[in-house]
mmCIF file of C-alpha atoms and ligand atoms in Angstrom:
data_model
loop_
_atom_site.group_PDB
_atom_site.id
_atom_site.type_symbol
_atom_site.label_atom_id
_atom_site.label_comp_id
_atom_site.label_asym_id
_atom_site.label_seq_id
_atom_site.Cartn_x
_atom_site.Cartn_y
_atom_site.Cartn_z
ATOM 1 C CA MET A 91 114.551 146.613 56.528
ATOM 2 C CA ALA A 92 117.597 147.273 59.064
ATOM 3 C CA ALA A 93 116.905 149.513 61.801
ATOM 4 C CA GLN A 94 118.279 152.894 61.646
ATOM 5 C CA PRO A 95 120.790 154.288 64.672
ATOM 6 C CA SER A 96 117.984 156.708 65.765
ATOM 7 C CA ASP A 97 115.319 153.682 66.564
ATOM 8 C CA CYS A 98 118.451 150.794 67.502
ATOM 9 C CA ILE A 99 118.155 149.895 70.888
ATOM 10 C CA PHE A 100 121.776 149.070 71.186
ATOM 11 C CA CYS A 101 123.068 152.583 69.774
ATOM 12 C CA LYS A 102 120.592 154.076 72.335
ATOM 13 C CA ILE A 103 122.737 152.372 75.198
ATOM 14 C CA ILE A 104 125.674 152.896 73.399
ATOM 15 C CA GLN A 105 125.182 156.926 73.386
ATOM 16 C CA ARG A 106 123.839 156.422 77.048
ATOM 17 C CA GLN A 107 120.214 157.389 75.760
ATOM 18 C CA ILE A 108 118.819 154.781 77.623
ATOM 19 C CA PRO A 109 120.197 153.087 81.004
ATOM 20 C CA ALA A 110 121.936 149.550 80.777
ATOM 21 C CA SER A 111 124.476 147.906 82.807
ATOM 22 C CA ILE A 112 127.959 148.490 81.274
ATOM 23 C CA ILE A 113 130.487 146.439 82.574
ATOM 24 C CA PHE A 114 133.059 147.251 79.763
ATOM 25 C CA GLU A 115 134.007 150.145 76.862
ATOM 26 C CA ASP A 116 136.592 150.852 74.640
ATOM 27 C CA HIS A 117 137.026 152.357 71.516
ATOM 28 C CA CYS A 118 135.423 149.957 69.085
ATOM 29 C CA ALA A 119 132.811 148.244 71.887
ATOM 30 C CA VAL A 120 130.553 147.687 75.000
ATOM 31 C CA ALA A 121 129.593 144.987 76.451
ATOM 32 C CA ILE A 122 126.670 144.821 78.846
ATOM 33 C CA LEU A 123 124.728 142.561 81.001
ATOM 34 C CA ASP A 124 121.893 141.313 79.143
ATOM 35 C CA VAL A 125 118.425 142.060 80.275
ATOM 36 C CA ASN A 126 116.785 138.729 80.157
ATOM 37 C CA PRO A 127 119.596 136.938 80.663
ATOM 38 C CA LEU A 128 119.379 132.731 80.109
ATOM 39 C CA ALA A 129 121.778 132.462 82.876
ATOM 40 C CA SER A 130 123.173 135.244 85.968
ATOM 41 C CA GLY A 131 126.534 137.190 83.886
ATOM 42 C CA HIS A 132 124.879 136.752 80.718
ATOM 43 C CA LEU A 133 126.881 139.093 78.571
ATOM 44 C CA LEU A 134 126.522 141.005 74.919
ATOM 45 C CA VAL A 135 129.273 142.221 73.484
ATOM 46 C CA ILE A 136 128.016 145.214 70.920
ATOM 47 C CA PRO A 137 130.584 146.757 68.121
ATOM 48 C CA LYS A 138 129.902 150.748 68.743
ATOM 49 C CA VAL A 139 129.479 150.867 64.807
ATOM 50 C CA HIS A 140 125.451 150.176 63.934
ATOM 51 C CA VAL A 141 125.867 147.568 61.454
ATOM 52 C CA ASN A 142 122.869 144.436 61.216
ATOM 53 C CA GLN A 143 124.948 141.572 60.879
ATOM 54 C CA LEU A 144 128.279 139.845 61.221
ATOM 55 C CA VAL A 145 128.818 140.139 57.446
ATOM 56 C CA ASP A 146 128.588 143.827 57.619
ATOM 57 C CA LEU A 147 131.324 144.090 60.251
ATOM 58 C CA SER A 148 134.905 145.745 58.333
ATOM 59 C CA ASP A 149 137.784 143.596 58.808
ATOM 60 C CA SER A 150 139.311 146.051 60.949
ATOM 61 C CA VAL A 151 136.145 146.154 63.811
ATOM 62 C CA ALA A 152 135.809 142.443 63.494
ATOM 63 C CA ALA A 153 139.618 142.105 64.638
ATOM 64 C CA ASP A 154 139.215 144.665 67.952
ATOM 65 C CA VAL A 155 135.847 142.954 68.774
ATOM 66 C CA GLY A 156 136.932 139.568 68.264
ATOM 67 C CA ARG A 157 139.822 140.496 70.481
ATOM 68 C CA LEU A 158 137.674 141.702 73.342
ATOM 69 C CA LEU A 159 136.502 138.041 73.517
ATOM 70 C CA PRO A 160 138.635 136.105 75.509
ATOM 71 C CA LYS A 161 139.204 138.560 77.809
ATOM 72 C CA LEU A 162 135.732 139.210 78.434
ATOM 73 C CA GLY A 163 134.874 135.391 78.648
ATOM 74 C CA ARG A 164 137.878 134.755 81.410
ATOM 75 C CA THR A 165 136.503 137.828 83.207
ATOM 76 C CA LEU A 166 132.765 136.115 82.884
ATOM 77 C CA LEU A 167 134.160 132.337 84.571
ATOM 78 C CA LYS A 168 135.813 134.685 87.159
ATOM 79 C CA VAL A 169 132.577 136.508 88.001
ATOM 80 C CA THR A 170 130.077 134.377 87.752
ATOM 81 C CA GLY A 171 131.948 131.161 88.586
ATOM 82 C CA ALA A 172 130.437 129.123 85.824
ATOM 83 C CA ALA A 173 132.504 126.063 84.344
ATOM 84 C CA GLY A 174 132.326 127.114 80.633
ATOM 85 C CA PHE A 175 130.352 129.769 78.293
ATOM 86 C CA ASN A 176 128.843 129.286 75.046
ATOM 87 C CA VAL A 177 129.279 132.669 72.297
ATOM 88 C CA LEU A 178 126.188 132.411 70.028
ATOM 89 C CA GLN A 179 126.244 135.200 67.549
ATOM 90 C CA ASN A 180 122.816 135.607 65.587
ATOM 91 C CA ASN A 181 121.952 136.801 61.826
ATOM 92 C CA GLY A 182 119.176 137.511 60.864
ATOM 93 C CA GLU A 183 115.406 136.752 61.607
ATOM 94 C CA VAL A 184 115.850 133.343 60.680
ATOM 95 C CA ALA A 185 118.438 132.916 62.827
ATOM 96 C CA GLY A 186 116.845 134.202 65.916
ATOM 97 C CA GLN A 187 118.524 137.784 65.825
ATOM 98 C CA VAL A 188 115.909 140.246 67.722
ATOM 99 C CA VAL A 189 118.628 143.394 67.581
ATOM 100 C CA ASN A 190 119.546 144.486 64.038
ATOM 101 C CA HIS A 191 122.818 145.626 65.246
ATOM 102 C CA VAL A 192 125.542 142.840 65.162
ATOM 103 C CA HIS A 193 126.376 141.903 68.423
ATOM 104 C CA PHE A 194 127.883 138.560 70.273
ATOM 105 C CA HIS A 195 126.190 136.455 73.666
ATOM 106 C CA LEU A 196 128.472 135.115 75.965
ATOM 107 C CA ILE A 197 126.370 132.637 78.535
ATOM 108 C CA PRO A 198 127.714 131.018 81.202
ATOM 109 C CA ARG A 199 126.948 127.593 81.363
ATOM 110 C CA ARG A 200 126.339 125.390 84.979
ATOM 111 C CA GLU A 201 126.344 121.598 85.252
ATOM 112 C CA GLY A 202 122.923 120.485 84.663
ATOM 113 C CA ASP A 203 121.333 124.333 83.699
ATOM 114 C CA SER A 204 119.145 122.641 81.231
ATOM 115 C CA LEU A 205 119.599 124.931 78.658
ATOM 116 C CA GLY A 206 120.926 122.929 76.177
ATOM 117 C CA TYR A 207 123.405 122.984 73.169
ATOM 118 C CA ARG A 208 123.170 120.024 70.668
ATOM 119 C CA TRP A 209 121.351 120.182 67.567
ATOM 120 C CA GLN A 210 119.632 118.028 65.435
ATOM 121 C CA ALA A 211 122.867 117.078 62.460
ATOM 122 C CA GLY A 212 123.013 115.744 59.550
ATOM 123 C CA LEU A 213 125.192 114.194 56.789
ATOM 124 C CA TYR A 214 126.000 114.456 53.449
ATOM 125 C CA GLU A 215 124.972 112.237 50.809
ATOM 126 C CA ASP A 216 127.456 111.098 47.572
ATOM 127 C CA ASP A 217 129.561 113.662 46.674
ATOM 128 C CA GLN A 218 127.596 117.054 48.484
ATOM 129 C CA MET A 219 130.588 117.387 50.927
ATOM 130 C CA ARG A 220 133.155 117.411 47.877
ATOM 131 C CA ASP A 221 131.078 119.912 45.913
ATOM 132 C CA THR A 222 130.517 121.904 48.252
ATOM 133 C CA CYS A 223 133.932 121.843 49.510
ATOM 134 C CA GLU A 224 134.605 122.721 45.788
ATOM 135 C CA SER A 225 131.650 125.624 45.925
ATOM 136 C CA PHE A 226 133.345 127.436 48.834
ATOM 137 C CA LYS A 227 137.106 127.154 47.504
ATOM 138 C CA GLN A 228 135.719 128.653 44.685
ATOM 139 C CA ALA A 229 133.878 131.786 45.871
ATOM 140 C CA LEU A 230 136.677 132.459 48.236
ATOM 141 C CA ILE A 231 139.484 133.157 45.564
HETATM 142 P P1 5GP B 538 119.293 138.199 69.589
HETATM 143 O O1 5GP B 538 118.446 137.749 69.401
HETATM 144 O O2 5GP B 538 118.985 139.993 68.788
HETATM 145 O O3 5GP B 538 120.378 137.998 69.510
HETATM 146 O O4 5GP B 538 119.237 139.340 70.783
HETATM 147 C C1 5GP B 538 119.420 140.445 71.441
HETATM 148 C C2 5GP B 538 119.377 140.356 73.195
HETATM 149 O O5 5GP B 538 118.993 141.825 73.448
HETATM 150 C C3 5GP B 538 118.487 139.548 73.755
HETATM 151 O O6 5GP B 538 118.861 138.485 74.105
HETATM 152 C C4 5GP B 538 117.779 140.154 74.900
HETATM 153 O O7 5GP B 538 117.387 139.954 75.993
HETATM 154 C C5 5GP B 538 118.569 141.658 74.748
HETATM 155 N N1 5GP B 538 118.090 142.668 74.966
HETATM 156 C C6 5GP B 538 117.169 143.629 73.994
HETATM 157 N N2 5GP B 538 116.964 144.835 74.502
HETATM 158 C C7 5GP B 538 117.921 144.868 75.946
HETATM 159 C C8 5GP B 538 118.352 145.904 76.671
HETATM 160 O O8 5GP B 538 117.312 147.195 76.335
HETATM 161 N N3 5GP B 538 119.061 145.961 77.387
HETATM 162 C C9 5GP B 538 119.566 145.011 77.187
HETATM 163 N N4 5GP B 538 120.848 145.026 78.140
HETATM 164 N N5 5GP B 538 119.471 143.549 76.491
HETATM 165 C C10 5GP B 538 118.565 143.553 75.902
HETATM 166 ZN ZN1 ZN B 539 122.578 150.242 66.467
#
């Protein structure tokens, strides 16, 4: 079951009930330093509305939060001196989501940082790619 705002760590941060290093705030989101960073300057961009996953966000909030990512990414590169960064967004326990309040990770990357990024990629068999493409197109009508 999804966490309710009263027991949600990110809602508590947004409401200033527990401390956090808030580097940015506007009407729709906060950006904070991750308390257990994968690299110095690892940010979490957190919509203020309490919803569990990306699919639960309204178009309007998604657009407002999405607009922040380039600016925060540019700022992260400037402040950390990183050569690049990953945007990571986990949905569901199976995908590694631990905090059930939708959020985006911005993870600074440096040459030789050993964080890795390549997953085992596969291949489609026979008509599977065409069928999958058709299924998506039908579902989106
Ligand atoms: P998830 O696995 O859900 O995508 O990532 C949750 C992230 O939230 C983790 O990287 C974790 O370190 C971070 N986190 C969890 N609790 C807190 C907290 O109280 N403060 C901050 N700043 N980050 C937190
Ligand atoms: Zn929440």
